[in-house]
Structure formats: structure tokens, C-alpha cells
CSV table of N, CA, C and O in Angstrom, one decimal:
chain,number,residue,atom,x,y,z
A,1,UNK,N,0.6,-1.4,0.2
A,1,UNK,CA,-0.1,0.3,-0.1
A,1,UNK,C,0.8,1.2,0.1
A,1,UNK,O,0.5,2.1,-0.4
A,2,UNK,N,1.6,0.8,0.8
A,2,UNK,CA,2.8,2.5,0.7
A,2,UNK,C,3.4,2.8,-0.7
A,2,UNK,O,3.6,3.9,-0.9
A,3,UNK,N,3.7,1.7,-1.8
A,3,UNK,CA,4.1,2.2,-3.0
A,3,UNK,C,2.9,2.8,-3.8
A,3,UNK,O,3.2,3.9,-4.1
A,4,UNK,N,1.5,2.4,-3.4
A,4,UNK,CA,0.7,2.9,-3.8
A,4,UNK,C,0.7,4.6,-3.3
A,4,UNK,O,0.6,4.9,-4.1
A,5,UNK,N,0.5,4.6,-2.4
A,5,UNK,CA,0.7,6.1,-1.5
A,5,UNK,C,1.8,6.7,-2.2
A,5,UNK,O,1.7,8.3,-2.8
A,6,UNK,N,2.8,6.4,-2.3
A,6,UNK,CA,4.3,6.8,-3.2
A,6,UNK,C,4.1,7.5,-4.3
A,6,UNK,O,4.3,9.0,-4.9
A,7,UNK,N,3.4,7.0,-5.2
A,7,UNK,CA,3.0,7.0,-6.5
A,7,UNK,C,2.0,8.2,-6.6
A,7,UNK,O,2.4,9.1,-7.6
A,8,UNK,N,0.9,8.5,-5.6
A,8,UNK,CA,-0.2,8.9,-5.8
A,8,UNK,C,0.1,10.4,-5.1
A,8,UNK,O,-0.1,11.2,-5.6
A,9,UNK,N,1.2,10.6,-4.6
A,9,UNK,CA,1.7,11.5,-3.9
A,9,UNK,C,2.5,12.2,-4.4
A,9,UNK,O,3.0,13.3,-4.4
A,10,UNK,N,3.2,11.5,-5.5
A,10,UNK,CA,4.6,12.0,-5.9
A,10,UNK,C,3.9,12.7,-7.5
A,10,UNK,O,3.7,11.6,-7.9
A,11,UNK,N,4.4,13.6,-7.6
A,11,UNK,CA,4.0,14.5,-9.4
A,11,UNK,C,3.9,13.2,-10.5
A,11,UNK,O,3.4,13.2,-11.2
A,12,UNK,N,5.7,13.9,-10.7
A,12,UNK,CA,6.2,12.9,-12.2
A,12,UNK,C,5.8,11.5,-12.1
A,12,UNK,O,5.2,10.6,-13.1
A,13,UNK,N,5.8,10.5,-10.7
A,13,UNK,CA,5.6,9.0,-10.8
A,13,UNK,C,3.9,9.1,-10.9
A,13,UNK,O,3.6,7.8,-12.2
A,14,UNK,N,3.5,9.9,-10.4
A,14,UNK,CA,1.8,9.8,-10.7
A,14,UNK,C,1.4,9.9,-12.4
A,14,UNK,O,0.7,9.6,-12.7
A,15,UNK,N,2.0,11.3,-12.9
A,15,UNK,CA,1.8,11.6,-14.0
A,15,UNK,C,1.9,10.2,-15.2
A,15,UNK,O,1.6,9.7,-16.0
A,16,UNK,N,3.2,9.6,-14.6
A,16,UNK,CA,3.9,8.3,-15.6
A,16,UNK,C,2.5,7.5,-15.1
A,16,UNK,O,2.2,6.8,-16.0
A,17,UNK,N,1.9,7.2,-14.1
A,17,UNK,CA,1.3,5.7,-14.0
A,17,UNK,C,0.0,6.3,-14.8
A,17,UNK,O,-0.9,5.3,-14.7
A,18,UNK,N,-0.4,7.3,-14.9
A,18,UNK,CA,-1.9,7.7,-15.2
A,18,UNK,C,-1.8,8.0,-17.0
A,18,UNK,O,-2.6,8.3,-17.3
A,19,UNK,N,-0.8,8.1,-17.1
A,19,UNK,CA,-0.7,8.6,-18.7
A,19,UNK,C,-1.4,7.4,-20.3
A,19,UNK,O,-1.5,7.9,-20.8
A,20,UNK,N,-1.4,6.7,-19.4
A,20,UNK,CA,-2.1,5.3,-20.5
A,20,UNK,C,-3.4,5.6,-20.5
A,20,UNK,O,-4.5,5.2,-21.2
A,21,UNK,N,-3.9,6.3,-19.4
A,21,UNK,CA,-5.6,6.8,-19.3
A,21,UNK,C,-6.3,7.7,-20.1
A,21,UNK,O,-5.3,8.6,-20.6
A,22,UNK,N,-6.8,7.4,-20.4
A,22,UNK,CA,-7.7,8.1,-21.6
A,22,UNK,C,-8.2,9.6,-21.2
A,22,UNK,O,-8.2,9.6,-19.5
A,23,UNK,N,-8.7,10.5,-21.2
A,23,UNK,CA,-9.4,12.0,-20.8
A,23,UNK,C,-10.6,11.6,-20.1
A,23,UNK,O,-11.0,12.0,-19.2
A,24,UNK,N,-11.7,10.7,-20.4
A,24,UNK,CA,-13.0,10.1,-20.2
A,24,UNK,C,-12.6,9.4,-18.4
A,24,UNK,O,-12.8,9.9,-17.5
A,25,UNK,N,-11.4,8.5,-18.8
A,25,UNK,CA,-10.8,7.7,-17.3
A,25,UNK,C,-10.5,8.7,-16.3
A,25,UNK,O,-10.9,8.3,-15.1
A,26,UNK,N,-9.7,9.8,-17.0
A,26,UNK,CA,-9.3,10.8,-15.8
A,26,UNK,C,-10.3,11.8,-15.3
A,26,UNK,O,-10.3,12.1,-14.1
A,27,UNK,N,-11.0,12.0,-15.4
A,27,UNK,CA,-12.2,13.0,-15.4
A,27,UNK,C,-13.1,11.9,-14.2
A,27,UNK,O,-13.5,12.7,-13.0
A,28,UNK,N,-13.1,10.5,-14.5
A,28,UNK,CA,-13.7,10.0,-13.5
A,28,UNK,C,-13.0,9.7,-12.2
A,28,UNK,O,-13.4,9.4,-11.4
A,29,UNK,N,-11.7,9.5,-12.6
A,29,UNK,CA,-10.8,9.6,-11.4
A,29,UNK,C,-11.0,10.8,-10.4
A,29,UNK,O,-11.0,10.7,-9.4
A,30,UNK,N,-11.3,12.0,-11.2
A,30,UNK,CA,-11.1,13.4,-10.7
A,30,UNK,C,-12.5,13.5,-9.6
A,30,UNK,O,-12.4,13.9,-8.7
A,31,UNK,N,-13.4,12.6,-10.4
A,31,UNK,CA,-14.5,12.7,-9.8
A,31,UNK,C,-15.0,12.2,-8.1
A,31,UNK,O,-14.9,12.7,-7.3
A,32,UNK,N,-14.4,10.8,-8.6
A,32,UNK,CA,-14.1,10.3,-7.4
A,32,UNK,C,-13.0,11.0,-6.5
A,32,UNK,O,-13.4,10.7,-5.1
A,33,UNK,N,-12.3,11.4,-6.8
A,33,UNK,CA,-11.1,12.0,-5.6
A,33,UNK,C,-11.6,13.3,-5.3
A,33,UNK,O,-11.7,13.4,-3.5
A,34,UNK,N,-12.6,14.1,-6.1
A,34,UNK,CA,-13.5,14.7,-5.3
A,34,UNK,C,-14.1,14.8,-4.6
A,34,UNK,O,-14.3,15.2,-3.3
A,35,UNK,N,-14.9,13.8,-4.5
A,35,UNK,CA,-15.9,12.7,-3.5
A,35,UNK,C,-15.0,12.7,-2.0
A,35,UNK,O,-15.6,12.8,-1.0
A,36,UNK,N,-14.0,11.9,-2.3
A,36,UNK,CA,-13.4,11.4,-1.1
A,36,UNK,C,-12.7,13.1,-0.5
A,36,UNK,O,-12.9,12.8,1.1
A,37,UNK,N,-12.5,13.9,-1.5
A,37,UNK,CA,-11.8,14.8,-0.4
A,37,UNK,C,-12.9,15.5,0.6
A,37,UNK,O,-13.4,16.1,1.2
A,38,UNK,N,-14.2,15.5,-0.2
A,38,UNK,CA,-15.5,16.5,0.6
A,38,UNK,C,-16.1,15.5,1.5
A,38,UNK,O,-16.1,16.2,2.9
A,39,UNK,N,-16.1,14.2,1.4
A,39,UNK,CA,-16.0,13.6,2.8
A,39,UNK,C,-15.1,13.8,3.9
A,39,UNK,O,-15.5,13.7,5.1
A,40,UNK,N,-14.0,13.8,3.2
A,40,UNK,CA,-12.9,13.9,4.4
A,40,UNK,C,-12.7,15.1,5.3
A,40,UNK,O,-12.6,15.5,6.2
A,41,UNK,N,-13.3,16.2,4.7
A,41,UNK,CA,-13.7,17.8,4.9
A,41,UNK,C,-14.9,17.7,5.9
A,41,UNK,O,-14.7,18.4,6.7
A,42,UNK,N,-15.7,17.0,5.3
A,42,UNK,CA,-17.0,16.9,6.0
A,42,UNK,C,-16.5,16.4,7.7
A,42,UNK,O,-17.4,16.5,8.4
A,43,UNK,N,-16.3,15.3,7.5
A,43,UNK,CA,-15.5,14.7,8.7
A,43,UNK,C,-15.1,15.1,9.7
A,43,UNK,O,-14.6,15.2,10.9
A,44,UNK,N,-13.8,15.9,9.1
A,44,UNK,CA,-13.1,16.7,10.1
A,44,UNK,C,-13.9,17.7,10.1
A,44,UNK,O,-13.7,18.3,11.7
A,45,UNK,N,-14.8,18.9,9.8
A,45,UNK,CA,-15.6,19.8,10.0
A,45,UNK,C,-16.9,19.1,11.4
A,45,UNK,O,-16.7,19.7,12.6
A,46,UNK,N,-17.1,17.9,11.3
A,46,UNK,CA,-17.7,17.1,12.2
A,46,UNK,C,-17.1,17.1,13.5
A,46,UNK,O,-17.3,17.3,14.7
A,47,UNK,N,-15.7,16.9,13.0
A,47,UNK,CA,-15.1,16.3,14.8
A,47,UNK,C,-14.5,17.8,15.0
A,47,UNK,O,-14.6,17.8,16.4
A,48,UNK,N,-14.1,18.8,14.4
A,48,UNK,CA,-14.2,20.0,15.1
A,48,UNK,C,-15.4,20.8,15.6
A,48,UNK,O,-15.1,21.6,17.0
A,49,UNK,N,-16.3,20.7,15.1
A,49,UNK,CA,-17.3,21.1,16.2
A,49,UNK,C,-18.3,19.7,17.3
A,49,UNK,O,-18.2,20.7,18.2
A,50,UNK,N,-17.6,18.4,17.3
A,50,UNK,CA,-17.6,18.1,18.3
A,50,UNK,C,-16.4,18.8,19.5
A,50,UNK,O,-16.8,18.2,20.5
A,51,UNK,N,-15.2,18.7,18.9
A,51,UNK,CA,-14.3,19.4,19.8
A,51,UNK,C,-14.4,20.8,20.7
A,51,UNK,O,-14.7,21.0,21.8
A,52,UNK,N,-15.5,21.4,19.6
A,52,UNK,CA,-15.9,22.9,20.2
A,52,UNK,C,-16.9,22.6,21.3
A,52,UNK,O,-16.7,23.6,22.4
A,53,UNK,N,-18.0,21.9,21.2
A,53,UNK,CA,-18.8,21.2,22.2
A,53,UNK,C,-18.2,21.2,23.4
A,53,UNK,O,-18.6,21.3,24.6
A,54,UNK,N,-17.5,20.3,23.2
A,54,UNK,CA,-16.7,19.4,24.3
A,54,UNK,C,-16.1,20.9,24.8
A,54,UNK,O,-16.0,20.4,26.5
A,55,UNK,N,-15.4,21.5,24.4
A,55,UNK,CA,-14.3,22.3,24.8
A,55,UNK,C,-15.1,23.6,26.1
A,55,UNK,O,-15.3,24.3,26.9
A,56,UNK,N,-16.7,23.6,25.1
A,56,UNK,CA,-17.9,24.8,25.6
A,56,UNK,C,-17.9,24.0,26.7
A,56,UNK,O,-18.1,25.1,28.2
A,57,UNK,N,-18.5,23.1,27.0
A,57,UNK,CA,-18.6,22.1,28.0
A,57,UNK,C,-17.9,22.3,29.5
A,57,UNK,O,-17.9,22.7,30.4
A,58,UNK,N,-16.7,22.3,28.8
A,58,UNK,CA,-15.3,22.1,29.9
A,58,UNK,C,-15.5,23.6,30.7
A,58,UNK,O,-15.2,23.7,31.8
A,59,UNK,N,-15.6,24.7,29.4
A,59,UNK,CA,-15.2,26.1,30.8
A,59,UNK,C,-16.5,26.2,30.8
A,59,UNK,O,-16.5,27.0,31.8
A,60,UNK,N,-17.9,26.0,30.6
A,60,UNK,CA,-18.6,26.2,31.7
A,60,UNK,C,-18.7,25.9,33.1
A,60,UNK,O,-18.7,26.0,33.6
A,61,UNK,N,-18.1,24.5,32.6
A,61,UNK,CA,-18.0,23.9,34.4
A,61,UNK,C,-17.0,24.5,35.2
A,61,UNK,O,-16.9,24.5,35.9
A,62,UNK,N,-15.9,24.9,34.7
A,62,UNK,CA,-15.1,25.4,35.1
A,62,UNK,C,-15.0,26.7,35.9
A,62,UNK,O,-14.6,27.2,36.9
A,63,UNK,N,-16.3,27.4,34.8
A,63,UNK,CA,-16.3,28.6,35.4
A,63,UNK,C,-17.4,28.9,36.5
A,63,UNK,O,-17.6,29.3,37.5
A,64,UNK,N,-18.6,27.2,36.5
A,64,UNK,CA,-19.4,27.1,37.8
A,64,UNK,C,-18.8,26.9,39.0
A,64,UNK,O,-18.8,27.2,40.0
A,65,UNK,N,-17.4,26.1,38.9
A,65,UNK,CA,-16.4,25.7,39.9
A,65,UNK,C,-15.8,27.1,40.7
A,65,UNK,O,-15.8,27.2,41.4
A,66,UNK,N,-15.9,27.8,39.5
A,66,UNK,CA,-14.5,29.4,39.8
A,66,UNK,C,-15.8,30.0,40.6
A,66,UNK,O,-15.3,30.5,41.7
A,67,UNK,N,-17.1,30.1,40.6
A,67,UNK,CA,-18.4,30.9,40.9
A,67,UNK,C,-18.2,30.3,43.0
A,67,UNK,O,-18.4,31.1,43.2
A,68,UNK,N,-18.5,28.8,42.6
A,68,UNK,CA,-18.3,28.5,44.0
A,68,UNK,C,-17.2,27.9,44.9
A,68,UNK,O,-17.6,27.4,45.8
A,69,UNK,N,-16.2,29.0,44.4
A,69,UNK,CA,-15.1,28.4,44.8
A,69,UNK,C,-14.3,27.1,45.0
A,69,UNK,O,-13.2,26.8,45.8
A,70,UNK,N,-14.6,26.1,44.0
A,70,UNK,CA,-14.0,24.8,43.9
A,70,UNK,C,-13.0,24.8,42.9
A,70,UNK,O,-12.5,25.4,41.9
A,71,UNK,N,-11.7,23.9,43.4
A,71,UNK,CA,-11.0,23.3,42.4
A,71,UNK,C,-10.9,22.2,42.0
A,71,UNK,O,-11.6,21.1,42.8
A,72,UNK,N,-10.2,21.3,41.2
A,72,UNK,CA,-10.1,20.4,40.7
A,72,UNK,C,-9.4,19.4,41.8
A,72,UNK,O,-9.9,18.6,41.7
A,73,UNK,N,-9.0,20.2,42.8
A,73,UNK,CA,-8.3,19.5,44.0
A,73,UNK,C,-9.1,19.4,44.9
A,73,UNK,O,-8.9,18.0,45.5
A,74,UNK,N,-10.1,20.1,44.9
A,74,UNK,CA,-11.6,19.4,45.9
A,74,UNK,C,-12.2,18.7,45.1
A,74,UNK,O,-12.7,17.9,46.2
A,75,UNK,N,-12.2,18.3,43.8
A,75,UNK,CA,-12.7,17.4,44.1
A,75,UNK,C,-12.2,15.9,44.1
A,75,UNK,O,-13.0,14.7,43.9
A,76,UNK,N,-11.0,15.8,44.2
A,76,UNK,CA,-10.0,14.5,44.3
A,76,UNK,C,-9.8,13.7,43.2
A,76,UNK,O,-9.3,12.9,43.7
A,77,UNK,N,-9.4,14.3,42.4
A,77,UNK,CA,-8.9,13.9,41.0
A,77,UNK,C,-10.0,12.6,40.6
A,77,UNK,O,-9.3,11.5,40.5
A,78,UNK,N,-10.8,13.4,41.0
A,78,UNK,CA,-11.9,11.8,40.4
A,78,UNK,C,-11.7,11.3,39.2
A,78,UNK,O,-12.0,9.8,39.2
A,79,UNK,N,-11.4,11.5,37.9
A,79,UNK,CA,-11.3,10.5,37.0
A,79,UNK,C,-10.0,10.3,36.9
A,79,UNK,O,-9.3,9.7,35.8
A,80,UNK,N,-8.9,10.2,37.8
A,80,UNK,CA,-7.5,9.7,37.7
A,80,UNK,C,-7.3,8.7,38.2
A,80,UNK,O,-7.9,8.8,39.2
A,81,UNK,N,-7.0,7.5,37.7
A,81,UNK,CA,-6.4,6.4,38.0
A,81,UNK,C,-4.9,6.1,38.4
A,81,UNK,O,-4.3,6.7,37.6
A,82,UNK,N,-4.8,5.7,39.7
A,82,UNK,CA,-3.2,5.3,39.7
A,82,UNK,C,-2.9,4.6,38.4
A,82,UNK,O,-3.2,3.7,38.0
A,83,UNK,N,-1.6,4.5,37.8
A,83,UNK,CA,-1.3,3.8,37.1
A,83,UNK,C,-0.4,2.1,37.8
A,83,UNK,O,-0.3,2.3,38.7
A,84,UNK,N,-1.1,1.2,37.3
A,84,UNK,CA,-1.3,0.0,37.7
A,84,UNK,C,0.8,-0.2,38.1
A,84,UNK,O,1.6,-0.3,37.5
A,85,UNK,N,0.4,-0.9,39.1
A,85,UNK,CA,1.9,-1.3,39.7
A,85,UNK,C,2.2,-2.6,38.7
A,85,UNK,O,1.6,-3.3,38.5
A,86,UNK,N,3.4,-2.7,38.5
A,86,UNK,CA,4.5,-3.7,37.7
A,86,UNK,C,4.3,-5.1,39.0
A,86,UNK,O,5.1,-4.5,40.0
A,87,UNK,N,4.8,-6.2,38.1
A,87,UNK,CA,4.5,-7.1,38.7
A,87,UNK,C,5.9,-7.9,38.7
A,87,UNK,O,7.0,-7.1,38.3
A,88,UNK,N,6.7,-8.1,40.1
A,88,UNK,CA,8.0,-8.5,40.0
A,88,UNK,C,8.0,-9.4,39.4
A,88,UNK,O,7.3,-10.3,39.2
A,89,UNK,N,9.6,-9.8,38.3
A,89,UNK,CA,9.9,-10.6,38.0
A,89,UNK,C,10.0,-12.1,38.3
A,89,UNK,O,10.4,-11.9,39.6
A,90,UNK,N,9.1,-13.3,37.9
A,90,UNK,CA,9.1,-14.6,38.5
A,90,UNK,C,10.5,-14.6,38.6
A,90,UNK,O,11.5,-14.8,37.8
A,91,UNK,N,10.9,-15.8,39.8
A,91,UNK,CA,12.4,-15.9,39.7
A,91,UNK,C,12.5,-17.4,38.6
A,91,UNK,O,11.4,-18.5,38.3
A,92,UNK,N,13.7,-18.0,38.5
A,92,UNK,CA,14.2,-18.8,37.8
A,92,UNK,C,13.6,-20.3,38.0
A,92,UNK,O,14.4,-20.1,39.4
A,93,UNK,N,13.2,-21.1,37.5
A,93,UNK,CA,12.3,-22.7,38.2
A,93,UNK,C,13.5,-23.6,38.0
A,93,UNK,O,13.8,-24.7,38.5
A,94,UNK,N,14.3,-23.3,36.4
A,94,UNK,CA,15.0,-24.8,35.8
A,94,UNK,C,16.2,-23.4,35.4
A,94,UNK,O,16.4,-22.8,34.8
A,95,UNK,N,17.6,-24.5,35.3
A,95,UNK,CA,18.5,-24.0,34.5
A,95,UNK,C,19.4,-25.3,34.2
A,95,UNK,O,19.2,-26.5,34.7
A,96,UNK,N,20.3,-24.6,33.4
A,96,UNK,CA,21.1,-25.9,32.6
A,96,UNK,C,22.4,-25.0,32.3
A,96,UNK,O,22.5,-24.0,31.8
A,97,UNK,N,23.3,-25.6,32.1
A,97,UNK,CA,24.6,-25.4,31.9
A,97,UNK,C,24.8,-25.6,30.6
A,97,UNK,O,24.7,-26.9,29.8
A,98,UNK,N,25.3,-24.4,29.5
A,98,UNK,CA,25.7,-24.6,27.8
A,98,UNK,C,27.1,-23.7,27.4
A,98,UNK,O,26.8,-22.5,27.8
A,99,UNK,N,28.2,-24.8,27.3
A,99,UNK,CA,29.0,-24.1,27.4
A,99,UNK,C,30.0,-23.0,28.2
A,99,UNK,O,29.8,-22.1,27.8
A,100,UNK,N,29.5,-23.6,29.4
A,100,UNK,CA,30.0,-22.5,30.6
A,100,UNK,C,28.8,-21.6,30.7
A,100,UNK,O,29.5,-21.0,31.6
A,101,UNK,N,28.2,-21.4,30.1
A,101,UNK,CA,26.9,-20.2,30.4
A,101,UNK,C,26.0,-20.8,31.1
A,101,UNK,O,25.4,-22.2,30.6
A,102,UNK,N,25.3,-20.1,32.4
A,102,UNK,CA,24.1,-21.0,33.0
A,102,UNK,C,22.7,-20.2,32.1
A,102,UNK,O,22.7,-18.8,32.2
A,103,UNK,N,21.8,-21.0,31.9
A,103,UNK,CA,20.4,-20.6,30.5
A,103,UNK,C,19.4,-21.0,32.0
A,103,UNK,O,19.1,-21.9,32.6
A,104,UNK,N,18.7,-20.0,32.6
A,104,UNK,CA,17.7,-20.1,33.3
A,104,UNK,C,16.4,-20.0,32.4
A,104,UNK,O,16.1,-19.5,31.6
A,105,UNK,N,15.1,-20.6,32.9
A,105,UNK,CA,13.8,-19.9,32.5
A,105,UNK,C,13.0,-20.2,33.8
A,105,UNK,O,12.9,-21.2,34.7
A,106,UNK,N,11.8,-19.6,33.6
A,106,UNK,CA,10.7,-19.5,34.6
A,106,UNK,C,10.1,-20.7,34.6
A,106,UNK,O,9.1,-21.0,35.8
A,107,UNK,N,9.8,-21.4,33.7
A,107,UNK,CA,9.1,-22.3,33.5
A,107,UNK,C,7.4,-21.9,32.5
A,107,UNK,O,6.9,-22.4,32.2
A,108,UNK,N,7.7,-20.3,32.7
A,108,UNK,CA,6.3,-19.9,31.5
A,108,UNK,C,6.7,-19.1,30.5
A,108,UNK,O,7.9,-19.3,30.0
A,109,UNK,N,5.9,-19.4,29.5
A,109,UNK,CA,6.5,-19.0,28.4
A,109,UNK,C,7.1,-19.5,27.3
A,109,UNK,O,6.7,-21.3,27.6
A,110,UNK,N,7.7,-19.7,26.1
A,110,UNK,CA,7.8,-20.6,25.2
A,110,UNK,C,9.3,-21.2,26.0
A,110,UNK,O,10.3,-20.7,26.6
A,111,UNK,N,9.8,-22.5,25.7
A,111,UNK,CA,10.8,-22.7,26.5
A,111,UNK,C,11.6,-22.8,25.4
A,111,UNK,O,11.8,-22.9,24.2
A,112,UNK,N,13.3,-22.7,26.1
A,112,UNK,CA,14.4,-22.4,25.5
A,112,UNK,C,14.5,-23.8,24.8
A,112,UNK,O,14.0,-24.7,25.3
A,113,UNK,N,15.0,-23.3,23.1
A,113,UNK,CA,15.6,-24.5,22.8
A,113,UNK,C,16.5,-25.4,23.8
A,113,UNK,O,16.7,-26.4,23.3
A,114,UNK,N,17.6,-24.9,24.5
A,114,UNK,CA,18.5,-25.8,25.4
A,114,UNK,C,17.8,-26.7,25.6
A,114,UNK,O,17.9,-28.3,25.7
A,115,UNK,N,16.5,-26.7,26.3
A,115,UNK,CA,15.8,-27.3,27.1
A,115,UNK,C,15.3,-28.5,26.1
A,115,UNK,O,15.0,-29.2,26.8
A,116,UNK,N,14.5,-27.7,25.2
A,116,UNK,CA,14.1,-28.8,24.3
A,116,UNK,C,15.1,-30.2,23.7
A,116,UNK,O,14.4,-30.8,23.8
A,117,UNK,N,16.1,-29.2,23.5
A,117,UNK,CA,16.6,-30.6,23.0
A,117,UNK,C,17.4,-31.4,23.9
A,117,UNK,O,17.4,-33.0,23.6
A,118,UNK,N,17.6,-31.0,25.1
A,118,UNK,CA,17.8,-32.2,26.4
A,118,UNK,C,16.6,-32.9,26.2
A,118,UNK,O,16.8,-34.1,27.0
A,119,UNK,N,15.3,-32.6,26.4
A,119,UNK,CA,14.7,-33.0,26.5
A,119,UNK,C,14.0,-34.1,25.5
A,119,UNK,O,13.7,-35.5,25.8
A,120,UNK,N,14.7,-33.9,24.3
A,120,UNK,CA,14.3,-34.8,23.2
A,120,UNK,C,15.4,-36.0,23.4
A,120,UNK,O,15.5,-36.8,22.4
A,121,UNK,N,16.8,-35.5,24.3
A,121,UNK,CA,17.7,-37.0,24.7
A,121,UNK,C,17.1,-37.8,25.3
A,121,UNK,O,17.8,-38.6,25.9
A,122,UNK,N,16.5,-37.2,26.5
A,122,UNK,CA,15.6,-38.5,27.3
A,122,UNK,C,15.7,-37.5,28.8
A,122,UNK,O,15.1,-38.5,29.3
A,123,UNK,N,15.9,-36.3,28.6
A,123,UNK,CA,16.3,-36.1,29.9
A,123,UNK,C,14.4,-35.6,30.5
A,123,UNK,O,14.2,-35.6,29.6
A,124,UNK,N,15.0,-35.4,31.9
A,124,UNK,CA,13.2,-34.7,32.3
A,124,UNK,C,13.4,-33.1,32.8
A,124,UNK,O,14.4,-33.3,33.6
A,125,UNK,N,12.2,-32.7,33.0
A,125,UNK,CA,12.3,-31.2,33.5
A,125,UNK,C,12.9,-31.3,35.0
A,125,UNK,O,13.5,-29.9,35.5
A,126,UNK,N,12.3,-32.7,35.8
A,126,UNK,CA,13.2,-32.4,36.9
A,126,UNK,C,14.4,-32.5,37.0
A,126,UNK,O,14.9,-32.4,37.9
A,127,UNK,N,15.2,-32.3,36.2
A,127,UNK,CA,16.7,-33.0,36.2
A,127,UNK,C,17.1,-31.5,36.2
A,127,UNK,O,18.5,-31.2,36.4
A,128,UNK,N,16.2,-30.3,36.0
A,128,UNK,CA,16.6,-29.1,35.7
A,128,UNK,C,16.4,-27.9,36.4
A,128,UNK,O,16.6,-26.9,36.6
A,129,UNK,N,15.5,-28.9,38.0
A,129,UNK,CA,15.3,-27.9,39.0
A,129,UNK,C,16.3,-27.5,39.9
A,129,UNK,O,17.1,-27.6,39.9
A,130,UNK,N,15.8,-26.0,40.0
A,130,UNK,CA,16.8,-25.5,40.8
A,130,UNK,C,17.1,-25.5,42.0
A,130,UNK,O,15.7,-25.9,42.7
């Protein structure tokens, strides 16, 4: 899709891409593009109107709060949620030595290849418990 957009937005590439189209086909293409442009403009206008209404309501509420002497702190941050706490990393449950390096695994997620290879050789996961 990005190649299409590159051709569409680059003057010379676009001209080369449409050079084989007839005048009628180019006019049809222009009509379709104009329709898309109008739809996009009306959509943007509707979004701007909605944003203006929202901002007007916010300003009205702010003025009401100011009139009765309230601030956002008095409300107690009603709409603010604390960030979720991150979970501590899980401790390793299994380990194996490979070429002098210790490879550890928690037992969750995708099994490392070194553990798979050892299991295929006949060992069990109990052999790797820490």
C-alpha cells in the first residue's frame, strides 16, 4: 500500500502511472477523488464541531466551579486512575549449563531450545530444577 501512496503523492510518478488513461477515465478519477476529499472535509468539520462543544462544556463547568470556589483538587482527582503497579519478575525455576553459561527459565512462556534439546535426548524437567 505504501508504494501506491508514494505514486499517488509524487507528481511525476503519478503522471507516469496515469499517462495511458483516456481523458474520460481521468475525469472519472478526478470526480472520485473530489468525492473523497469532500467526505474527508465534512468528517473533519464534524470532529471540530464536537471538539468545540466539548471545550465549551469544559469551560462552562470550570466557570461554575470558579463561581462556587471549587478547584480540581477539591474534587479529589475523580477521573485520575493510578498507574498499575508492575509485577516483580518471576524467579527462575529451571537452569542448565551450556558451554560454560547458565541458561535459566521460569517455566512460563516458550521453552528455550537448549531445554527442548535435552528433553529430546531423554532427560526430564526435574533434572533441571533449581
